[in-house]
Coordinates of C-alpha atoms and ligand atoms in Angstrom, one line a residue:
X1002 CA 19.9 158.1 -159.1
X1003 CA 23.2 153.5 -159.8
X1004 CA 25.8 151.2 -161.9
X1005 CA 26.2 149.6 -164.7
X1006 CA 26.0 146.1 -166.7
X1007 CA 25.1 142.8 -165.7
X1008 CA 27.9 144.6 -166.3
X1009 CA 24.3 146.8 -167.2
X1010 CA 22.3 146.8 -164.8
X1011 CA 18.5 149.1 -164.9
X1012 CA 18.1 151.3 -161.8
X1013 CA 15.3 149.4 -160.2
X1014 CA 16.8 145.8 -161.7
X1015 CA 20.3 146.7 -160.0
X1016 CA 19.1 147.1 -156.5
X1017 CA 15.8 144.9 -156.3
X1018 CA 15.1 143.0 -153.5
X1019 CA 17.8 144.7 -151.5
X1020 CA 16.2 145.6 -148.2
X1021 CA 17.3 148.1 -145.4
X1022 CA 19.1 146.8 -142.2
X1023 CA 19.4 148.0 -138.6
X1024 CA 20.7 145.8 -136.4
X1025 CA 18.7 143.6 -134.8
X1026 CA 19.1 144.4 -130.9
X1027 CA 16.9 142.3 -128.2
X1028 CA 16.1 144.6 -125.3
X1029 CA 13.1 144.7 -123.0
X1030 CA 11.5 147.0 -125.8
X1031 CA 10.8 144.0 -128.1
X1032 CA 8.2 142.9 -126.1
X1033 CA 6.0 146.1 -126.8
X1034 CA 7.7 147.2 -129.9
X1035 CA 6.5 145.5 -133.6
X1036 CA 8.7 145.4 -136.3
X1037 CA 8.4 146.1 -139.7
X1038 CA 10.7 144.7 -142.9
X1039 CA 10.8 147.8 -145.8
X1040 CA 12.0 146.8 -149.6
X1041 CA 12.5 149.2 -151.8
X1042 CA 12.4 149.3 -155.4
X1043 CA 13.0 151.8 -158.2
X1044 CA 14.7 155.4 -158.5
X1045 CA 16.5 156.5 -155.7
X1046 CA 13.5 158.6 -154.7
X1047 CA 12.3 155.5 -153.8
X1048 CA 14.8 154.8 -151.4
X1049 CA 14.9 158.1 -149.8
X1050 CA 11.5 157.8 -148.9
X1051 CA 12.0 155.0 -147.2
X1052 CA 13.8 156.0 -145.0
X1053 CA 11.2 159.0 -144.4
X1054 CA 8.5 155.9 -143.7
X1055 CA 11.2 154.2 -141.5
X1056 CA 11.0 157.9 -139.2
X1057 CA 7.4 158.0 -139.3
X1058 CA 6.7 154.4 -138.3
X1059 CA 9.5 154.6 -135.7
X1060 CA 7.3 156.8 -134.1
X1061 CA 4.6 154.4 -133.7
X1062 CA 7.0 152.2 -131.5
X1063 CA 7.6 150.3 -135.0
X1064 CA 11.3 149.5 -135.0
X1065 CA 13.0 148.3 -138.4
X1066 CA 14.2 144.5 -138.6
X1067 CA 16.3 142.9 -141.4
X1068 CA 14.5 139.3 -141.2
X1069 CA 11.2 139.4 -142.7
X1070 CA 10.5 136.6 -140.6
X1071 CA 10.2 138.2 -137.4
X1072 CA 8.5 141.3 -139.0
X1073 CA 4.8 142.1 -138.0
X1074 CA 4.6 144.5 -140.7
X1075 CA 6.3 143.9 -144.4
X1076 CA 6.4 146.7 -146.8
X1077 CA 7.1 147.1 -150.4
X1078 CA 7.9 150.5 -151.6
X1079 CA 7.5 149.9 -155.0
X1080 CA 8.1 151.5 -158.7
X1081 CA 6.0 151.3 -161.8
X1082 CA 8.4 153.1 -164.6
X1083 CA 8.5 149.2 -166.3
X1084 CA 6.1 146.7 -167.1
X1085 CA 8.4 144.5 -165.4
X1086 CA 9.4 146.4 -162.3
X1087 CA 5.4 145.7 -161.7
X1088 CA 5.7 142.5 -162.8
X1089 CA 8.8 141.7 -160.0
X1090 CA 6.8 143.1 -156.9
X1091 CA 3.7 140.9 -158.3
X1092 CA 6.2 138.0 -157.7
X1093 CA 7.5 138.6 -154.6
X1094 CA 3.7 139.1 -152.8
X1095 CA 3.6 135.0 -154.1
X1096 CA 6.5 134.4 -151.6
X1097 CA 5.4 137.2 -149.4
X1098 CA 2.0 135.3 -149.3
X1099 CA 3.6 132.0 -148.0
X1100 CA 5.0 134.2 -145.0
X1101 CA 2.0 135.6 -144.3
X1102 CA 0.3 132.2 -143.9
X1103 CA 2.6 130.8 -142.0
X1104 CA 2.2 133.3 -139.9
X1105 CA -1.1 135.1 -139.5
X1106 CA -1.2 138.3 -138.0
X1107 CA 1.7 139.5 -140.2
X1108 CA 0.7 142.9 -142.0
X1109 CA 1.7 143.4 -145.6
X1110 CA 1.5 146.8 -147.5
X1111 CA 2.6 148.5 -150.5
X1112 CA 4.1 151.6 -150.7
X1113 CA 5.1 154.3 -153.5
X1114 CA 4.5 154.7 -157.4
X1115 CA 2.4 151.2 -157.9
X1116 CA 0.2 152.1 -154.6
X1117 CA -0.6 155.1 -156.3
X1118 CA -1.0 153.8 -159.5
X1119 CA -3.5 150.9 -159.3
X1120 CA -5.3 152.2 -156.1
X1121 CA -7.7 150.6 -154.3
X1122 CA -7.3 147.8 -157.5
X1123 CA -4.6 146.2 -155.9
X1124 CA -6.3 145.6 -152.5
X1125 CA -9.1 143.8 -154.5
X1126 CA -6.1 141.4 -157.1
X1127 CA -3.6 141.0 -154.4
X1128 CA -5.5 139.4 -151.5
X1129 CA -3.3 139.3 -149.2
X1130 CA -2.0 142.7 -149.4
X1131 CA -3.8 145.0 -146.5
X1132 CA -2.3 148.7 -147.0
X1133 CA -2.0 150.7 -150.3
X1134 CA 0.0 154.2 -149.8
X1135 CA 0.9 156.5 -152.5
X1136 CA 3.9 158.2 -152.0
X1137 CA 2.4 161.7 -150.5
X1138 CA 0.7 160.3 -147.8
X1139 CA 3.2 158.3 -145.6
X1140 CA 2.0 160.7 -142.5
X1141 CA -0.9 159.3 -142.6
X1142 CA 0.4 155.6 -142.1
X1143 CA -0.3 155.7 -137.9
X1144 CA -3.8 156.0 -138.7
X1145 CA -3.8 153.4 -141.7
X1146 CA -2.2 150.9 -139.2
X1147 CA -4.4 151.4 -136.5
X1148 CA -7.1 150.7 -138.8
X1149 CA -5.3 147.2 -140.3
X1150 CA -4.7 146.5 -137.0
X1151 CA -8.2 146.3 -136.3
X1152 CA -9.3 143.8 -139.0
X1153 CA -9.8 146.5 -142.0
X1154 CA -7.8 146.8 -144.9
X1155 CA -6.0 150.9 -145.3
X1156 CA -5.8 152.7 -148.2
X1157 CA -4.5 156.5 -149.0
X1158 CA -3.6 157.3 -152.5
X1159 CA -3.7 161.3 -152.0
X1160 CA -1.4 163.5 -154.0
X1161 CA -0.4 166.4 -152.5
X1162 CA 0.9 169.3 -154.3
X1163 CA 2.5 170.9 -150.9
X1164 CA 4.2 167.6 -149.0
X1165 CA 7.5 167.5 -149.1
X1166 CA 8.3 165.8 -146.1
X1167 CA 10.6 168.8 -144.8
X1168 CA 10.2 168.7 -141.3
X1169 CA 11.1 164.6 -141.2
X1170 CA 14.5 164.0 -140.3
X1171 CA 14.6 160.2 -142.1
X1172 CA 16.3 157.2 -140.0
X1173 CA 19.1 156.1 -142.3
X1174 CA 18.8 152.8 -143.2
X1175 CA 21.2 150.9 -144.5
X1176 CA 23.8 153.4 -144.3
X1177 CA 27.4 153.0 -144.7
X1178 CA 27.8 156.4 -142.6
X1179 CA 29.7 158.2 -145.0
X1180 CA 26.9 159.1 -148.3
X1181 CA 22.9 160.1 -147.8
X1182 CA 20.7 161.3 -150.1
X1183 CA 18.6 164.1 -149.6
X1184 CA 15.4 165.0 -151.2
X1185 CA 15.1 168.6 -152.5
X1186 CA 11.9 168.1 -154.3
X1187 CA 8.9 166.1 -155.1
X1188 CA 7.0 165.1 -158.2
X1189 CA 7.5 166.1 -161.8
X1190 CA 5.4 168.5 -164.4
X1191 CA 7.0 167.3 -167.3
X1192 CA 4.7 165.1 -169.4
X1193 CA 7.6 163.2 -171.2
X1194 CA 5.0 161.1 -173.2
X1195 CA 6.5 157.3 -172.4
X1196 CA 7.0 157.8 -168.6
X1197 CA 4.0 157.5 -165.5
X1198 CA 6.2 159.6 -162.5
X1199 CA 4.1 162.6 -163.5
X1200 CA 0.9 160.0 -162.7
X1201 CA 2.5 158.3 -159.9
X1202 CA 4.3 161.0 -157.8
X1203 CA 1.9 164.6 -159.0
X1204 CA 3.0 167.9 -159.1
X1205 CA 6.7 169.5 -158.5
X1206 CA 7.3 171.0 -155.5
X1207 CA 10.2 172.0 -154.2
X1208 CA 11.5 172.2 -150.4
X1209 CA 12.3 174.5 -147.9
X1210 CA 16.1 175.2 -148.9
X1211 CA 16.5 176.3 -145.4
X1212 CA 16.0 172.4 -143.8
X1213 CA 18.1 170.9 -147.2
X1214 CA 21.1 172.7 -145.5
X1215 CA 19.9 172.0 -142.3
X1216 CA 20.0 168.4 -142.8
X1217 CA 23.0 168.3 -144.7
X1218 CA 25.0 170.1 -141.4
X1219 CA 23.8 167.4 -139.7
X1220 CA 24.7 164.7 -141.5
X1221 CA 28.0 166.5 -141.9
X1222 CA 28.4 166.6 -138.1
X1223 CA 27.6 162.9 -138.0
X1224 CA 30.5 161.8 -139.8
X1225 CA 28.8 162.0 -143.0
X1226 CA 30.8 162.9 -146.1
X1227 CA 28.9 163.3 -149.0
X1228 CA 25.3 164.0 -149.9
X1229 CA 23.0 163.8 -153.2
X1230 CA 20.4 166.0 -154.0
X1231 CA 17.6 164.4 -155.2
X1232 CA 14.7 165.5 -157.8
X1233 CA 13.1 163.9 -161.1
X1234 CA 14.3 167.4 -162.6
X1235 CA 16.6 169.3 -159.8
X1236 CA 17.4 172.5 -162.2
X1237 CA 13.6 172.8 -162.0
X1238 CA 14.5 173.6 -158.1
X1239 CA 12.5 176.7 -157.3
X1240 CA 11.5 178.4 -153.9
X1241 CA 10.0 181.0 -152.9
X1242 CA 10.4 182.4 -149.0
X1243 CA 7.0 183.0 -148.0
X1244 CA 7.6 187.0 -146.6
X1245 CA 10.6 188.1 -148.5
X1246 CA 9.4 186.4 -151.6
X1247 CA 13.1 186.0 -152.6
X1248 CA 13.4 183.0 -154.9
X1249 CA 15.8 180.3 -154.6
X1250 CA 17.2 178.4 -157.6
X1251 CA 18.8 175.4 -158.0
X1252 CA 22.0 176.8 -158.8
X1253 CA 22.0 179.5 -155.5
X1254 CA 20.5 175.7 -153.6
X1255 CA 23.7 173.9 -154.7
X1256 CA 26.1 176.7 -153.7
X1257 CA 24.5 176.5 -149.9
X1258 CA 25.1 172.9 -149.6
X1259 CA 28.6 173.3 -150.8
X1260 CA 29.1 176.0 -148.2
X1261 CA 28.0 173.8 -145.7
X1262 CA 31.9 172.3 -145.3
X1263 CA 34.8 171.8 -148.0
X1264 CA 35.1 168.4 -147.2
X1265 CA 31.2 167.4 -147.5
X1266 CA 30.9 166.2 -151.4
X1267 CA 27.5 167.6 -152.9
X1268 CA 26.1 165.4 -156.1
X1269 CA 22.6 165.8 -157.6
X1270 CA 20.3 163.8 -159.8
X1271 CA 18.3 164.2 -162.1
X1272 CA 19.3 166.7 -164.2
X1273 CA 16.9 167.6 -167.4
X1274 CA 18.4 168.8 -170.4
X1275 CA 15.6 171.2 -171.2
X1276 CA 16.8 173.1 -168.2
X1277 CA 20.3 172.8 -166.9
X1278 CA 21.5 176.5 -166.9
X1279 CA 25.0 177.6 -167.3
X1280 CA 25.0 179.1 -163.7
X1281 CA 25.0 175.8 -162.4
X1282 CA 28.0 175.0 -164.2
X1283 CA 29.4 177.7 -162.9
X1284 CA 28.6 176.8 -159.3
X1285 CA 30.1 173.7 -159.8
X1286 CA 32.7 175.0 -161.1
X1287 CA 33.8 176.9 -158.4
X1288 CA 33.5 174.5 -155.7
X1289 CA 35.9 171.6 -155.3
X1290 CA 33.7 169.4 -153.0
X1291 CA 30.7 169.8 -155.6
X1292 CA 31.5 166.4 -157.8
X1293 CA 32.0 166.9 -161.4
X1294 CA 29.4 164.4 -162.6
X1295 CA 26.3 165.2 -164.6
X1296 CA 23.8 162.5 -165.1
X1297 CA 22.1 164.4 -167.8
X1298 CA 19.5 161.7 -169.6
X1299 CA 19.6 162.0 -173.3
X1300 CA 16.3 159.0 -174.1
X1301 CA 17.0 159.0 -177.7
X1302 CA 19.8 160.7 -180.1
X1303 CA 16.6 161.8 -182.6
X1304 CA 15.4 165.1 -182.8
X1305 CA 12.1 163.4 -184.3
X1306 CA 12.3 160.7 -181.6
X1307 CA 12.6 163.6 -178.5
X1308 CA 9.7 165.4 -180.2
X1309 CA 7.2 161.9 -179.9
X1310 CA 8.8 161.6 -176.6
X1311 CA 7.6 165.3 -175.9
X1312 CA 11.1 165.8 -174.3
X1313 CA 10.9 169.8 -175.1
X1314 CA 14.5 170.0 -176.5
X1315 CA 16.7 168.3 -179.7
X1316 CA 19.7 166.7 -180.5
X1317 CA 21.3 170.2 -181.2
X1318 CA 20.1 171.2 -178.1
X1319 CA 21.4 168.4 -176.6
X1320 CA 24.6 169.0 -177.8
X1321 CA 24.9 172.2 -176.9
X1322 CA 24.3 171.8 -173.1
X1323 CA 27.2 168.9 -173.5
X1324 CA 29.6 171.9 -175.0
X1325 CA 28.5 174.2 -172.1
X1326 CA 29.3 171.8 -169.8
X1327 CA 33.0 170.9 -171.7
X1328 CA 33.5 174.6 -171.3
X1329 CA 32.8 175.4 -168.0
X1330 CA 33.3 172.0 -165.7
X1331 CA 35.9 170.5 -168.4
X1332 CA 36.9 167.6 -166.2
X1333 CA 33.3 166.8 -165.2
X1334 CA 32.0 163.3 -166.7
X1335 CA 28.4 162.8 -167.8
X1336 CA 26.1 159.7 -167.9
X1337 CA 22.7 158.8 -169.5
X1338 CA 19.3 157.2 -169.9
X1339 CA 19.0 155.9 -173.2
X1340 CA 15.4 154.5 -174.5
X1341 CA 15.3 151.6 -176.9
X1342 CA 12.7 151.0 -179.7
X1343 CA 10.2 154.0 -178.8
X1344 CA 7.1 154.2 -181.1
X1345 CA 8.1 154.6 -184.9
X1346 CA 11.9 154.7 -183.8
X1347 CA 13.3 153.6 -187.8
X1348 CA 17.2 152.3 -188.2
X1349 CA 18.3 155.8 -188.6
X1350 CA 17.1 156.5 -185.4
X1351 CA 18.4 154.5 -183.7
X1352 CA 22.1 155.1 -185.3
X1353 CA 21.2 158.6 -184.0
X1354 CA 21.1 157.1 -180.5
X1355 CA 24.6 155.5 -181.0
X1356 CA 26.3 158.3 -182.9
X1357 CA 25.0 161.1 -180.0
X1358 CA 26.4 158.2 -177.5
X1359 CA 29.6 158.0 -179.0
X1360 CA 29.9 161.4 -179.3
X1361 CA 28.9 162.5 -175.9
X1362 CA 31.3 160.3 -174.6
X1363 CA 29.3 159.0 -171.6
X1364 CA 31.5 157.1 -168.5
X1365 CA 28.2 155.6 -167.9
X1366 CA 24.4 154.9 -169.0
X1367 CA 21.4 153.6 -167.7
X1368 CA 19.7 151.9 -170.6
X1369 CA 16.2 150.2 -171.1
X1370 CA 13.4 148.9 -173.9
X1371 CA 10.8 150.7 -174.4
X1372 CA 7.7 149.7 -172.1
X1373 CA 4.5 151.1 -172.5
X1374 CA 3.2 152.3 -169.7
X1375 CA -0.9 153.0 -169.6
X1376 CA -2.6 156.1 -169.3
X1377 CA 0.6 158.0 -170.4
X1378 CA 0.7 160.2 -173.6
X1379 CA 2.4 157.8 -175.4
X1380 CA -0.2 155.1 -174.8
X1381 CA -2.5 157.1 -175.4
X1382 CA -1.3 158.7 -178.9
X1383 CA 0.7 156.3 -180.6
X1384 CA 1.0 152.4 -181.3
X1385 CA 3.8 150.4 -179.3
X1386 CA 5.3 149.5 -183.0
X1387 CA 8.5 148.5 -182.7
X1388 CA 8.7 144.8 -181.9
X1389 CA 10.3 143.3 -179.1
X1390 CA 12.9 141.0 -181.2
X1391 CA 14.0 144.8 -183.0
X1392 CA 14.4 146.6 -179.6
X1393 CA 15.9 143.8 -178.3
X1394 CA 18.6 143.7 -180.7
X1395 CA 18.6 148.0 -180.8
X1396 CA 18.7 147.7 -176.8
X1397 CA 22.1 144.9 -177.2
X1398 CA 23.7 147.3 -179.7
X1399 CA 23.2 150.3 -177.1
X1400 CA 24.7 147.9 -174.4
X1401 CA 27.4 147.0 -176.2
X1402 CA 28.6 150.6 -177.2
X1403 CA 28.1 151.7 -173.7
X1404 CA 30.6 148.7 -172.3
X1405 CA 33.4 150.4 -175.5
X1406 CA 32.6 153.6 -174.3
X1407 CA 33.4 152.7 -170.7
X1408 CA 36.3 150.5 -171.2
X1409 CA 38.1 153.5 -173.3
X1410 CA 36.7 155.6 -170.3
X1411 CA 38.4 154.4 -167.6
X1412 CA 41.2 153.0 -169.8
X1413 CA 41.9 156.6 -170.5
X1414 CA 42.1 156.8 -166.1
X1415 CA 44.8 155.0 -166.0
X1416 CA 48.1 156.6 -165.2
X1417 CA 46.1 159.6 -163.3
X1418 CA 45.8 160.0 -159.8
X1419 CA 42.3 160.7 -158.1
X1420 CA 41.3 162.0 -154.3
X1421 CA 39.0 159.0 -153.1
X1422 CA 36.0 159.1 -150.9
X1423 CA 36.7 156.1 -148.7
X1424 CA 33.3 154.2 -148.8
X1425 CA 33.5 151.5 -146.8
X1426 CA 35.1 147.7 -147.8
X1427 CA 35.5 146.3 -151.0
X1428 CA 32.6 143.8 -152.3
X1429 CA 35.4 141.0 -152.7
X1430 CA 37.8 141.5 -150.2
X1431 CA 38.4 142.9 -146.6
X1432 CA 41.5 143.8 -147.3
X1433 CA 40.5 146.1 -149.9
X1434 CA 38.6 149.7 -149.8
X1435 CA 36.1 151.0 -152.0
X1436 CA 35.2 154.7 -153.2
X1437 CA 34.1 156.9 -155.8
X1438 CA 36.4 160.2 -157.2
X1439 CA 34.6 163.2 -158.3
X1440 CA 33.8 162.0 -161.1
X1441 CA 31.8 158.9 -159.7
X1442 CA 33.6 156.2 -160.6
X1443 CA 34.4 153.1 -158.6
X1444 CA 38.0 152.9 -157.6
X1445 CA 39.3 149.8 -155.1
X1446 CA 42.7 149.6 -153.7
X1447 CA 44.5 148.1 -150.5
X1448 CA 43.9 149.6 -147.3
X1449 CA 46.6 151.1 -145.3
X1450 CA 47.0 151.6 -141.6
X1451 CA 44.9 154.3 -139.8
X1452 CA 42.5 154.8 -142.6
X1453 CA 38.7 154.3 -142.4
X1454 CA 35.5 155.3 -144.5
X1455 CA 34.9 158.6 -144.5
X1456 CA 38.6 159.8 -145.0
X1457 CA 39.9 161.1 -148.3
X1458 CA 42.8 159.5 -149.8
X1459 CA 44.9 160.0 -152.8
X1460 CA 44.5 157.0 -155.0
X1461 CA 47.0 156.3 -158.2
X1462 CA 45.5 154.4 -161.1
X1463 CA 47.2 151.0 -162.1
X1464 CA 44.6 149.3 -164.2
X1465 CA 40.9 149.7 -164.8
X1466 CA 38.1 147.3 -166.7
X1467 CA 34.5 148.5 -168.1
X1468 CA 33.2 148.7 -164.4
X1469 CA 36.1 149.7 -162.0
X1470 CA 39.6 151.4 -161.2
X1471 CA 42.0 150.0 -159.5
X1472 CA 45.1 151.5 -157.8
X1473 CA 47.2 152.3 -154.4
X1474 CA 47.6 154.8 -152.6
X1475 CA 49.9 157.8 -152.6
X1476 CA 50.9 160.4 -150.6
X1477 CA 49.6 163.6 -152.5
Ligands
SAH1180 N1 13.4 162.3 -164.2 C1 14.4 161.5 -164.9 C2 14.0 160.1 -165.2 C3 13.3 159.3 -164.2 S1 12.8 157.7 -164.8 C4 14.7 162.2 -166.2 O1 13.8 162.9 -166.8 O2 15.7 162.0 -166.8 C5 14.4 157.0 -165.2 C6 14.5 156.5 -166.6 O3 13.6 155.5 -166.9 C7 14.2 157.6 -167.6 O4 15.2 158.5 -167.8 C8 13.9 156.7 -168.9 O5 15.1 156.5 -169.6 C9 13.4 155.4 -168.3 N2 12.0 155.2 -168.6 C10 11.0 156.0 -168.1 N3 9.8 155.5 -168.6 C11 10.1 154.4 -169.4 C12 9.4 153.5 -170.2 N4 8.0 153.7 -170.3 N5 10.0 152.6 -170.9 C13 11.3 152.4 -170.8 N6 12.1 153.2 -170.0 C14 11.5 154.2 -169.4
SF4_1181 FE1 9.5 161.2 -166.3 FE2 10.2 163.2 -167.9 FE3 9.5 163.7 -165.4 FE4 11.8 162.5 -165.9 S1 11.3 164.5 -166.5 S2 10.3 161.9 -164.4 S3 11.3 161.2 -167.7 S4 8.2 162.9 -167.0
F3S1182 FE1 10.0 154.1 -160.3 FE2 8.5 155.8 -159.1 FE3 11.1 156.2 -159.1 S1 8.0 154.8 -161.0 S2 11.6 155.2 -161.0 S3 10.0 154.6 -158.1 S4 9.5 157.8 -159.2

């Protein structure tokens, strides 16, 4: 699903207001062809989808652009997992509103988990705002357009429990042409009592595994080098062929897409405690190109804290899917999401949360305050107790364990040397490279003749801080 700090940074904080690029060619086309601007916020669902929007629109002659300015149509695919990731779209409609008087005609809509969540409330508060689609019904966004383009505001909130999207092959957006992500399912049938995705994105489904390998050949043949699976809960992964009935699991999933080609790098996200299986281990286990990286979300180190949270498993559990995972993939590094100040959470609690932490060992967490969220079970069932000046300082004490945890981490790096997926350049300098090893950490170095992103390189380990790796490179 993303990196840490300011060093820490949230999921949806760390890449807000990003927005996708294609270049921005003039040719004859412009004339007849409208544009439209896409920002995308949230989980890296999010993202993905966009880029599923981006092929749908594209073929209503609606071309992407990276200035807002010249767009006819502005879209916000949004996320409504915090108070304030609501809160930051909100904002930016304000400054999306001056655009849109200074130039009428432009079309604004919002996309994904707060278009399904407030409906057709947010065409009535946000003026301005002419198209509302939940994240099931992006087909239908030719129609919706046609009508906005004829005076009338659009709205489709429809959750589907079969659309998964498979046949769309999505225009990569903002690609680097060496990583994509690729959604294997859709939605989520936990009811993990503080979160809305179960509200906002319906029932799981699963795709055809048949056009996940598909599209992962062909992003392989493209130059592509590594692709993520995506799903709220991916060892929930299950499908069944329609005439043989023979049933595809996650594990059997991950093992096709590492067949694909040795040198394509599989990852997945999310994975749920309650049901990562030892056969995935396994899998990984035996492949080289599938990363040894588990982002396996903990939320709280408190057996009576994951029971409020209706999480479905304990801290023994916990632990013992972390031993499984020691056993079988030993080099392979897990990270978290940790939950701060949850209803009744007491001090013990929370020293749960930091003793589980320091004991898991994670390279990395995602880490947040607790934010009620309504219509959830949590809202619902129990008082939002804890107040904010306690998981404030709960959520600074989290922070600051995670920052130890990843110093020692990649302190520990040093001294090793790791095969590199060459991403592209480095953020501060050209004569630098950035990319990940398989055990998703950041490592920058100085480029060498001959070498480009999307080649592997042997990388030794001279020095390392909370957030990165540095080295050179070796031969072998
Ligand atoms: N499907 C993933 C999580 C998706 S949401 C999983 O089950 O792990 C990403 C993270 O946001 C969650 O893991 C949780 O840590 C956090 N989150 C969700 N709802 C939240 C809320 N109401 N308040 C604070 N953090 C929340
Ligand atoms: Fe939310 Fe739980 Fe589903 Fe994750 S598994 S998306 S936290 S309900
Ligand atoms: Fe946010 Fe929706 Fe993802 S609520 S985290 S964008 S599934």
């Amino acid at each position: 699903m993303n990196p840490i700090v300011s060093d820490i940074k949230t999921i949806d904080e760390s890449r807000q207001g990003e927005a996708f690029y294609l270049p921005d060619t003039e040719d004859i086309n412009d004339i007849i062809l409208k544009r439209f601007y896409i920002e995308s916020y949230g989980c890296q669902m999010n993202f993905s989808d966009s880029e599923i929007v981006a092929s749908i629109l594209s073929e209503c002659r609606y071309k992407p652009t990276q200035d807002i300015e010249k767009a006819n149509l502005i879209l916000l695919n949004t996320c409504s997992i915090r108070e304030k990731a609501e809160e930051t779209i909100r904002k930016r409609l304000r400054t999306i509103d001056k655009i849109k008087i200074s130039r009428p005609g432009t079309m604004v809509g919002i996309l994904g988990c707060m278009a399904e969540r407030l409906k057709q409330s947010l065409l009535e508060d946000e003026k301005l705002v002419d198209l509302v689609v939940g994240p099931d019904a992006y087909r239908d966004l030719p129609r919706l357009l046609n009508q906005v383009e004829d005076g009338d505001k659009g709205i489709n909130v429809y959750l589907s429990r079969e659309e998964t999207y498979a046949d769309i092959s999505p225009v990569r957006l903002e690609s680097n042409g060496v990583t994509a992500f690729i959604s294997i399912m859709r939605g989520c049938d936990n009811m993990c009592s503080f979160c809305v995705v179960p509200f906002t994105r319906g029932r799981e489904r699963s795709r055809d595994p048949f056009t996940i390998v598909s599209e992962a050949s062909h992003l392989f043949e493209r130059g592509y080098r590594e692709v993520t699976l995506l799903g709220q809960n991916v060892d929930s992964y299950k499908w069944q062929h329609p005439e043989t009935h023979e049933t595809y699991s996650f594990a059997r999933l991950l093992e096709q897409v590492a067949n694909v080609h040795p040198d394509l790098r599989v990852r997945f996200s999310t994975s749920h405690p309650k049901d990562m299986t030892d056969d995935v281990l396994h899998v990984m286990a035996r492949h080289e190109n599938i990363c040894k990286y588990i982002h396996l979300p903990v939320q709280s180190g408190s057996s009576r804290v994951l029971s409020l949270m209706n999480r479905t498993y304990d801290r023994e559990w916990y632990k013992n899917r972390i031993e499984a995972i020691r056993q079988i993939v030993p080099e392979c590094a897990v990270s978290s999401d940790i939950i701060a100040g949850f209803c009744t959470e007491t001090d013990e609690d929370h020293k749960e949360t930091l003793s589980m932490m320091a004991w898991a060992d994670y390279c990395m967490s995602y880490m947040f305050s607790y934010s009620e969220r309504p219509g959830t079970l949590a809202a619902r069932k129990y008082t939002d107790d804890i107040d904010e000046d306690t998981k404030k300082t709960r959520l600074s004490e989290i922070i600051a364990l995670q920052r130890q945890l990843s110093a020692e981490h990649n302190a520990r790096d040093v001294g090793k040397t790791f095969k590199v997926l060459i991403e592209g350049d480095s953020r501060k300098s050209e004569s630098e490279f950035k990319g990940r090893n398989s055990q998703n950490k950041m490592i920058v170095f100085p480029k060498a003749p001959g070498l480009n992103p999307g080649n592997y390189v042997h990388v030794f380990i001279e020095s390392s801080n909370s957030a990165t790796l540095l080295g050179r490179i070796v031969t072998n």
